Amino acid sequence: MANLARRQFWPYTVAVANVVLALALMLGFDQWLGMKTTPFLLFFGAIVLSAWYGGLKPGLLATALSATLSQYFFMYPLQQWGITWPDFIRTMIFILEGICISLLCEAWKLEKQRATINLRQLKLSEERWNLAFSNSNITVFQQDQSLRYQWIHNPVGSNLPEAVIGKSDYHLWTTAIADQLTAIKRRVLETGIPAREEICLSSDETLNYYELIIEPIRESLEQIIGITGVAINITERKQTEQELKLAHQQVSEILENITESFFAVDRDWRFTYVNRKFEEVAGYSRTELLGKCIWEKFPKTVNSIFYKQYHQAVANQTPVTVEGQVNDDSERWFIGHAYPSGEGLAVYFQEISDRKRTQKILQETQERLGLALTAAKMMVWDCDLTTQQVVCSENSQEIWGFKQGTYQDFLNLIHPDDRESVLQVFRNAVVSQDLYLIEYRLIKPDGTICWLRSQGRVYFNPQSEPERFLGVSFDITEPKEMEETLRESEQRFRATFNQAAVGIAQVTVEGKFIEANPALCKITGYSHQELREMNFQEITHPDDLVQDWALAKQVLAREIPGFSLEKRYLRKDNSMTWVNLTLSVVWDDFTREPKYAVKIIEDISERKKVEAAQQFLVEASQILASSLDYEATLIQLAYLAVPLLGDWCIVDILKDDGIMQELAIVCLQPEKQALLCEMRQKYPPNSNQQHPFVQQIRLGKALFYSKIPPSLLEEIAQDHQHLQLLERLNANSLIIVPLRCRDKIFGSISFAMSESGRYYEPSDLSLAEDVARRAASTIDNARLYQETQQANRIKDEFLAILSHELRTPLNPILGWAKLLRTRKYDEETQQKALEIIERNTRLQVQLVEDLLDVSRILQGKLHLTITPINLISIIESAIETVQLAAQAKLIDLKFIIQENSESCPSPTPIFLDLNLPQYLQKKLTIPPQFLVSGDSGRLQQIMWNLISNAVKFSPKNSEIKIELSVIHTPDIYAQIRVIDTGKGITPDFLPYIFDYFRQADGAITRQYGGLGLGLAIVRHLVELHGGTISAESPGDNQGSTFTVRLPLLNRPQKQELIPQPNAGQNYDVFSDPLVLRGTRILLVDDEADTRDLVAFILQQQGATVEAVPSPLKALQVLSPFQPHLCIFDIGMPVIDGYMLIRKIRSLPADQGGEIPAIALTAYATEADQQKSLTAGFQRHLSKPIEPNDLIAAISELLQQAQNCL
C-alpha cells in the first residue's frame, strides 16, 4: 500500500520540485537577466517537465503554482497580492498555455502506454503462434512469382526450413505432385482468386492428405507479387472420415433394417437422414423429407410434447425420452429417444399405440378389478407358510386395516371368540386339501369390528408339504347388518301385516289374491285360505267393478302410478261394506313387467255411515226448520229416514188427552205399507196399554232390538190375528225412540229392518235418538211458538187492559178535581166528589199493588209474616170489605161454618150475622179447628180477592156462599169454598183461570175491569201457605165455585174471634190535630207537590217542618235546624236518599248522626224496603201514603227515641 501511495503522489512531488527549481533559477538570474520582464520564462520548462513526467494533473498543478509564484515575485507590485489588468491577461494566457501543454503531454503519455501494451501483446501472440504451429500439422509458407519458397514454417516431411527456402516444388516433390501443386498456385497467381483444395502427397511410401489454402500477395490492387499458403495435414481426418463413412454405411444399413423409425436433423431442424421405417410412418419419401424443416413438414407437432422436449434436449444438450401423442387426429402413441449433438439431433422412435391400448386395457382391467374388489369389499391375500408372511391386495388396508405382515399378525386381528374356529378350519383345509369357507369377525386397528367371509385353498410343494395359503375374503359387515336388519324388518313387516288395522293384500295382475292379512279377512268375512282361492272381482260390488278395472288398467299401462278408490265389498254373509282401496304395482327391475299389486283396504263403513248420518241430520234439520207445521215436517222426515234408518218408519204423536195418534207410515214396499196400515187400523196405538213398549215410552226410554226374538212378538200381540200380522211384517230389527224434549213426551218414532237383511247397531240407535231429539225439539218449538203467539196476544190484551184500567180511574179523578177548582159546590157534592176521587185513587193503588205482587212472585221475593191466624176472622174481615159493593147489587152474602165435613155425616152449619155494625167488636165462641199458620194480610188478600170477584161477576139479586169446613185427605185441611151464581167459566178457559194476565175475553175487562192478575196472585199466595186452590164451573152463565184448602195447625186452641180492623181504622189523623206539637221534622223531596202535601199533613199535626228540594240543601240546614226526625225521598237526582242517609249516619251524634229517619218513596218492593233499612232508615213507607200511617210511624219512632233517652 505504501509503494502504491508513493507511486500515486510522486508525479505531484516532481511537479512541485520543478516549479520550485524554476523559481530559484528565476530569482537567481533576475539581477542579471531581468526576469521581471519575462516572468514566465523558466516556468514553462517546469510545466513541460511536470506534464511529461506525470501527465495532465501534475502539469495542471505546476501551471497553477507557476502562475501564482510569477505573479507574486515578478509582477508589480512585487511580493504583494495584487494584479493589474494587463498582468491578469498575461497570467490567463500563461495558464491556458500550461493547460494545453499538460493535455498534449497527457495524450502522448497515453499513446506511449498503448504502444507498449500492443508490443507486449504482439510478442506474446507471436510466441503463442510459434508454439501452436510448431506442435501442429500445419505448414505455412510464402512463394514469390516464380513459385520459389521465400518463407516456410513447419515444412512437410523431415525437411528443415533452410533446406526449402529458395526452392520450388519440383525440387521437393515428384513431378506429378509438383505439377499438381504448381497448377493450383499458378491459377491463384493468374486469377488472384484464393484456392482451397484437398491434395494427396506421398512420401516414404505413405500417403498424406492436406488441405491446401492459397491466397495471393498483392503489391497493389492490380499486381500480384507472390502467394502465401497454408497446408493443413488432414490425413488423420481423412482416415477418420473413411472410418466414419464405413461406420456410416454400417449404421445406415442397421438403421434401414431396424423396426424403429429414425431421423436426424441439423441445428436448423432440417432432415439430414431418415430411414425406411420413418418414411413408412411419416408417409413421405426420403427425397421429400431431406433438407426440409421437420416443423414445416409436420406442422401439427408444433407445441406438442415432442416439440417441447426436442427443443429442451438441444438447448440443454442432454438426451431425452419422450412418450406421447402428436397433435393430430390419429390418436397414435409414440415413444422417442432424442440425442443432441453439435450438428443437430438424432431421434429414433417407435409407435406404441398397440402397447398403449394394451396398457390401457390392462390398466382399466386393473382398475375395474380394484374397483370391483373395493365395491365388493373383497380382497385377495397370499400367505407364505414357509416365511409366515401374509401379503394382501391394495384395498385390504381399507377393508381391515392390514396389508402385509406375519401370519401371527393376521391371527391377532381375528376376534378372540372366532380365532379358534378359524384355526380349526385352516387345519381341516390342510388335512382335506380342499377348499374352505368360513365367516368370522375381525377387529380393525381402530377398534371397529367387521365381518369377513374367507374362501381359499392350501397349496402344496412337490414334497406334499403345505407351502402357501391363497384365497379371497369378503367384507360382509353390511350384509350381516342388512341380514339382521332384514330379519328385524321381516318381523316388523309380518307383525305390521298381521296386526294392521287396515286390510293388506298382494294380488296378481289377473286379480287373484296371493296374500291377505287378518284385517282383510275380517273386513270381507272370508278366511285366509278362502281369499287365496278367490279373485277380487268376486267380492267387488258389481256397480264398482267397471271403475275398479279401468283404474287398474291405467296403472298396468303406466299411465298412473297407482290409485285410491272408495268402493263396496260383498261380504261372505252377503252384507255390503264400504272400503277405501289404495292400489300400487310392484314392477320387475329387469323385465319392467308387473310382478304383483299391493292393496291397502281401509274399512270406511263407519265413516260412510257417519257421513250418511250427518248428511241425513243436515237434511232432517233443514226439513224440521223449514216450517212451523210440525206434522207436515215429521211426515217429510219419515220419508227421508227410509231407507237410511230403516225399511219402514212410523211416527206417532201424543195428543193432549194422552191418546197416541198415528201421523205417518212410510215403507219401501207398497204391500208392506198396506199391511202396516191394515194392522194399525185394527190395532191402533194406545198409550194406556200395559205392555213394555208403552211403559218404556212413558218413561222416555228408547227400545232397541238388534235382533227381534220371536217371544217379543207374542208378548206385544193382542190376539192371534195380531200376531199373524206382526209375523207377516218379517221385521228382524227394531228401534222405537220417544219424542222427548224438556222432560215432555210428544210421541214416538219407530224404525224397523226387514227385507234389507240389515241389523241395527248401537250407532243406529244414537242416530235415531238424535233424530228424535231434533223432531221433539221441532214439536216443542212449534208448540212454544204457538204459546208465545198466544202469550203475545195476551200481553197485548193486558197492556190494553192496563191502559184502560189506569186511565179509567184517572178520568173521574181529573174531572172532579178540575170541577172543584173551577167553582164551588154544596157540601154534599163536594163530599161525593172527594169520595169518587179517593175511591178511584185507591183503585189505582190496588192495581199497582197487584203488579208489585206479581213482580215479587216472579222474582221469588214475596215473603210472609207467619203467625197463628183464625180463618173466621180473616173471612169476616174480607166480607166486611166487600159488604157495601154486595149491598149495592142486592147480593146476599152467606158465611157458613161447618164443624167437620168428614166426621159428621150431617154437619151443622153456623150462620153469622153479617148485618152487624162494621166496627163493633164482638166475641163468639166457635170450634177451635180453624186455626192456621200464615200471614194475616195475605190471607185476607186471598179471601177479599175471591169474594170481590164473586160480587163483581154475580148479577143483581143473586146469592154468594162462603163455606168454611175441615176435611181429612188424610192430612187435616181447612177448606174454604166461595160459590156464586154469576157469569161462570167456559170449559176452554177453565185450565188457564189461574194464569197471569188471563181473562176469558176482552169484554170482561171492559165490563168488569181488572188486569187478570188477581187469581194468579191468589194461587201463588195459597201455595206459599202450603195449600191448594181450584175452580169449578158448569159453564158459561152457570156460576162458579172456588175451593181453597189450607193446612190446619196440629194443636188447635180455643180462640176469640176478633174482627181485624181495616187500614186506618185504629187511628184518625184528624182526631188529634196537635199530636206532633213541638216536633221538628226535616222533609226532603224533589217533587214539589208531594213535598207540599206531606208538609201540610205534618203541620196540621202541630209539627215544625223544614221542607227542602235537594239533599245538598238538607245537609246545609241539618245543623242549624236540629230536627227530631227526617223524612227523605229516595229517587232524587245527583244525590239520592240512600246517599243522603249514609252521609248523615257518618256524622257524630251531636251533629245529627243518630236522628230517626223515614224513607218515603215510590219504590215499594220488598227489596227496596230491605235496601232502605240497610242504608240507615228506621222505616220504609211507600207512596201514595196514608196520612194515618205516616203519623203513626212518626209517633212510633219518636216514642222509641224517647224511650232510648
XYZ file of N, CA and C in Angstrom, residues 322-446:
375
model
N -39.160 -39.233 -24.844
C -40.471 -38.608 -24.904
C -41.508 -39.657 -25.268
N -42.627 -39.597 -24.566
C -43.725 -40.514 -24.858
C -45.002 -39.693 -24.918
N -45.753 -39.845 -25.980
C -46.965 -39.057 -26.090
C -47.614 -39.217 -27.440
N -48.573 -38.316 -27.685
C -49.314 -38.302 -28.938
C -49.016 -37.004 -29.661
N -48.945 -37.126 -30.985
C -48.806 -35.914 -31.778
C -50.160 -35.247 -31.869
N -50.122 -33.969 -32.185
C -51.377 -33.221 -32.222
C -52.100 -33.416 -33.537
N -52.493 -34.647 -33.816
C -53.313 -34.906 -34.997
C -54.507 -35.742 -34.577
N -55.241 -36.152 -35.527
C -56.478 -36.886 -35.230
C -56.276 -38.390 -35.220
N -55.033 -38.829 -35.310
C -54.803 -40.268 -35.446
C -54.869 -41.013 -34.120
N -54.699 -40.245 -33.004
C -54.682 -40.853 -31.684
C -53.617 -41.947 -31.582
N -52.493 -41.723 -32.276
C -51.391 -42.694 -32.248
C -50.396 -42.266 -31.179
N -49.833 -43.271 -30.515
C -48.854 -43.037 -29.458
C -47.458 -43.394 -29.965
N -46.481 -42.562 -29.567
C -45.079 -42.788 -29.944
C -44.200 -42.602 -28.717
N -43.071 -43.302 -28.748
C -42.033 -43.072 -27.753
C -40.751 -42.761 -28.506
N -40.120 -41.637 -28.197
C -38.926 -41.212 -28.923
C -37.765 -40.998 -27.979
N -36.553 -41.313 -28.482
C -35.317 -41.098 -27.736
C -34.486 -40.122 -28.545
N -34.255 -38.953 -28.021
C -33.568 -37.886 -28.735
C -32.176 -37.696 -28.136
N -31.152 -37.632 -29.061
C -29.774 -37.454 -28.636
C -29.227 -36.221 -29.343
N -28.979 -35.150 -28.616
C -28.480 -33.928 -29.255
C -26.974 -34.011 -29.524
N -26.530 -33.240 -30.477
C -25.108 -33.111 -30.798
C -24.872 -31.710 -31.315
N -23.613 -31.425 -31.585
C -23.314 -30.098 -32.091
C -23.914 -29.866 -33.448
N -24.108 -30.923 -34.206
C -24.623 -30.781 -35.561
C -26.149 -30.806 -35.606
N -26.752 -31.253 -34.554
C -28.207 -31.310 -34.579
C -28.742 -32.305 -33.575
N -29.710 -33.096 -34.043
C -30.420 -34.010 -33.135
C -30.719 -35.289 -33.872
N -30.404 -36.414 -33.225
C -30.734 -37.726 -33.778
C -31.837 -38.327 -32.914
N -32.856 -38.839 -33.586
C -34.024 -39.355 -32.874
C -34.407 -40.685 -33.465
N -34.587 -41.647 -32.612
C -35.239 -42.870 -33.058
C -36.449 -43.096 -32.161
N -37.503 -43.515 -32.786
C -38.772 -43.679 -32.068
C -39.534 -44.835 -32.658
N -40.530 -45.226 -31.933
C -41.382 -46.298 -32.417
C -42.823 -46.030 -31.982
N -43.735 -46.523 -32.726
C -45.155 -46.368 -32.413
C -45.543 -47.395 -31.359
N -46.159 -46.918 -30.298
C -46.541 -47.800 -29.183
C -48.053 -47.767 -28.968
N -48.783 -47.477 -30.047
C -50.241 -47.394 -29.904
C -50.816 -48.710 -29.413
N -50.344 -49.799 -30.000
C -50.862 -51.104 -29.566
C -50.503 -51.364 -28.114
N -49.268 -51.035 -27.767
C -48.868 -51.254 -26.373
C -49.682 -50.361 -25.424
N -49.911 -49.127 -25.884
C -50.695 -48.215 -25.063
C -52.112 -48.728 -24.882
N -52.656 -49.231 -25.999
C -54.009 -49.785 -25.887
C -54.014 -50.974 -24.941
N -52.966 -51.794 -25.082
C -52.872 -52.953 -24.182
C -52.701 -52.490 -22.744
N -51.827 -51.488 -22.565
C -51.646 -50.962 -21.212
C -52.934 -50.355 -20.674
N -53.628 -49.650 -21.554
C -54.881 -49.031 -21.124
C -55.897 -50.087 -20.728
N -55.947 -51.130 -21.603
C -56.881 -52.219 -21.283
C -56.472 -52.889 -19.984
N -55.173 -53.098 -19.843
C -54.678 -53.721 -18.621
C -54.939 -52.820 -17.421
N -54.701 -51.524 -17.616
C -54.938 -50.601 -16.521
C -56.421 -50.545 -16.171
N -57.244 -50.441 -17.225
C -58.686 -50.420 -16.968
C -59.126 -51.707 -16.300
N -58.544 -52.818 -16.794
C -58.879 -54.099 -16.155
C -58.443 -54.095 -14.700
N -57.233 -53.549 -14.485
C -56.725 -53.496 -13.114
C -57.597 -52.576 -12.264
N -57.967 -51.434 -12.859
C -58.826 -50.505 -12.123
C -60.173 -51.127 -11.853
N -60.718 -51.776 -12.911
C -62.016 -52.432 -12.695
C -61.914 -53.501 -11.635
N -60.808 -54.236 -11.692
C -60.620 -55.266 -10.677
C -60.520 -54.636 -9.290
N -59.725 -53.525 -9.229
C -59.617 -52.838 -7.937
C -60.941 -52.285 -7.492
N -61.667 -51.638 -8.449
C -62.980 -51.104 -8.110
C -63.941 -52.215 -7.727
N -63.850 -53.311 -8.505
C -64.728 -54.440 -8.193
C -64.412 -54.994 -6.801
N -63.091 -55.143 -6.556
C -62.707 -55.635 -5.221
C -63.168 -54.666 -4.132
N -62.975 -53.352 -4.410
C -63.382 -52.361 -3.418
C -64.889 -52.321 -3.274
N -65.575 -52.329 -4.449
C -67.036 -52.280 -4.393
C -67.600 -53.516 -3.712
N -66.994 -54.648 -4.042
C -67.459 -55.891 -3.423
C -66.878 -56.095 -2.041
N -66.007 -55.133 -1.643
C -65.334 -55.262 -0.362
C -64.669 -56.633 -0.256
N -63.958 -56.952 -1.327
C -63.270 -58.242 -1.419
C -61.779 -57.968 -1.575
N -60.972 -58.824 -1.001
C -59.522 -58.669 -1.112
C -58.909 -60.052 -1.367
N -57.767 -59.990 -1.983
C -57.021 -61.214 -2.285
C -55.812 -61.261 -1.356
N -55.543 -62.392 -0.827
C -54.399 -62.499 0.089
C -53.616 -63.782 -0.194
N -52.344 -63.740 0.171
C -51.424 -64.851 -0.068
C -50.564 -65.007 1.180
N -50.614 -66.189 1.755
C -49.854 -66.471 2.982
C -48.775 -67.515 2.656
N -47.548 -67.094 2.759
C -46.407 -67.988 2.540
C -46.149 -68.721 3.848
N -46.427 -70.043 3.843
C -46.310 -70.800 5.080
C -44.860 -71.050 5.472
N -43.962 -70.918 4.516
C -42.540 -71.131 4.858
C -41.967 -69.902 5.555
N -42.356 -68.705 5.096
C -41.844 -67.476 5.729
C -42.835 -66.866 6.716
N -44.054 -67.438 6.763
C -45.093 -66.915 7.654
C -45.438 -65.451 7.339
N -45.302 -65.080 6.071
C -45.628 -63.718 5.665
C -46.957 -63.727 4.903
N -47.741 -62.711 5.168
C -49.043 -62.570 4.524
C -49.026 -61.268 3.723
N -49.367 -61.365 2.449
C -49.458 -60.201 1.565
C -50.883 -60.139 1.018
N -51.437 -58.932 1.065
C -52.838 -58.762 0.637
C -52.895 -57.727 -0.491
N -54.035 -57.679 -1.128
C -54.264 -56.704 -2.190
C -54.338 -55.301 -1.599
N -54.255 -54.314 -2.532
C -54.145 -52.927 -2.094
C -55.318 -52.497 -1.213
N -56.525 -52.963 -1.540
C -57.705 -52.483 -0.826
C -57.873 -53.121 0.543
N -56.986 -54.047 0.908
C -57.133 -54.694 2.219
C -56.895 -53.713 3.357
N -56.059 -52.714 3.096
C -55.804 -51.716 4.140
C -57.093 -50.983 4.484
N -57.880 -50.711 3.453
C -59.147 -50.023 3.684
C -60.163 -50.939 4.348
N -60.133 -52.231 3.964
C -61.162 -53.149 4.471
C -60.898 -53.529 5.919
N -59.667 -54.018 6.170
C -59.436 -54.480 7.547
C -58.209 -53.873 8.192
N -57.651 -52.815 7.535
C -56.540 -52.106 8.149
C -55.259 -52.914 8.180
N -55.125 -53.873 7.268
C -53.954 -54.752 7.258
C -53.606 -55.045 5.814
N -52.322 -54.794 5.428
C -51.913 -55.048 4.048
C -50.890 -56.167 3.969
N -49.939 -56.121 4.836
C -48.964 -57.203 4.874
C -48.397 -57.305 6.278
N -47.933 -58.470 6.566
C -47.384 -58.746 7.891
C -47.219 -60.233 8.071
N -47.033 -60.622 9.299
C -46.845 -62.042 9.583
C -48.179 -62.725 9.751
N -48.122 -64.037 9.690
C -49.320 -64.859 9.888
C -49.898 -64.613 11.277
N -49.025 -64.427 12.264
C -49.494 -64.194 13.627
C -50.185 -62.825 13.726
N -49.642 -61.844 12.988
C -50.308 -60.526 12.974
C -51.728 -60.648 12.464
N -51.881 -61.472 11.427
C -53.229 -61.677 10.893
C -54.134 -62.350 11.919
N -53.594 -63.403 12.603
C -54.404 -64.105 13.612
C -54.783 -63.175 14.753
N -53.915 -62.235 15.094
C -54.211 -61.317 16.198
C -55.384 -60.389 15.872
N -55.643 -60.174 14.588
C -56.766 -59.316 14.210
C -58.105 -60.011 14.342
N -58.102 -61.344 14.351
C -59.356 -62.099 14.419
C -59.945 -61.962 15.817
N -61.254 -61.832 15.869
C -61.946 -61.695 17.151
C -61.615 -62.901 18.038
N -61.305 -62.684 19.309
C -60.938 -63.811 20.182
C -61.965 -64.929 20.192
N -63.247 -64.567 20.091
C -64.280 -65.588 20.129
C -64.298 -66.445 18.864
N -63.728 -65.921 17.767
C -63.755 -66.648 16.491
C -62.394 -67.244 16.126
N -61.348 -66.914 16.886
C -59.991 -67.274 16.482
C -59.805 -68.787 16.428
N -60.277 -69.489 17.418
C -60.078 -70.936 17.474
C -60.808 -71.638 16.342
N -62.025 -71.192 16.044
C -62.783 -71.811 14.953
C -62.096 -71.575 13.612
N -61.483 -70.391 13.424
C -60.759 -70.113 12.187
C -59.537 -71.031 12.068
N -58.804 -71.174 13.162
C -57.630 -72.052 13.146
C -58.025 -73.488 12.835
N -59.158 -73.902 13.368
C -59.610 -75.272 13.124
C -59.970 -75.471 11.656
N -60.587 -74.451 11.053
C -60.914 -74.539 9.624
C -59.630 -74.629 8.807
N -58.603 -73.837 9.164
C -57.325 -73.897 8.453
C -56.705 -75.292 8.577
N -56.765 -75.838 9.773
C -56.191 -77.175 9.981
C -56.933 -78.199 9.124
N -58.242 -78.121 9.120
C -59.040 -79.060 8.316
C -58.734 -78.906 6.828
N -58.512 -77.683 6.388
C -58.193 -77.446 4.979
C -56.855 -78.082 4.608
N -55.888 -78.043 5.551
C -54.583 -78.680 5.296
C -54.751 -80.177 5.190
N -55.583 -80.714 6.055
C -55.776 -82.170 6.063
C -56.563 -82.607 4.836
N -57.638 -81.890 4.544
C -58.522 -82.317 3.448
C -58.010 -81.908 2.076
N -57.106 -80.953 2.059
C -56.583 -80.416 0.798
C -57.719 -79.977 -0.137
N -58.689 -79.377 0.467
C -59.865 -78.942 -0.292
C -60.136 -77.462 0.025
N -61.071 -76.919 -0.727
C -61.475 -75.538 -0.462
C -62.069 -75.429 0.936
N -61.922 -74.246 1.508
C -62.554 -73.996 2.793
C -63.334 -72.683 2.686
N -64.358 -72.549 3.511
C -65.210 -71.351 3.559
C -65.586 -71.109 5.005
N -65.370 -69.894 5.461
C -65.640 -69.585 6.863
C -66.018 -68.118 6.986
N -66.871 -67.823 7.949
C -67.244 -66.450 8.297
C -66.780 -66.185 9.719
N -66.169 -65.057 9.911
C -65.638 -64.724 11.236
C -65.557 -63.206 11.350
N -65.323 -62.775 12.592
C -65.210 -61.347 12.885
C -63.746 -60.959 13.015
N -63.472 -59.730 12.626
C -62.105 -59.234 12.662
C -62.126 -57.846 13.305
N -61.162 -57.601 14.171
C -61.079 -56.319 14.879
C -60.068 -55.443 14.157
N -60.533 -54.328 13.625
C -59.645 -53.406 12.920
C -58.755 -52.668 13.912
N -57.678 -52.070 13.416
C -56.809 -51.293 14.316
C -57.529 -50.166 15.037
N -58.573 -49.611 14.408
C -59.304 -48.534 15.091
C -60.323 -49.048 16.085
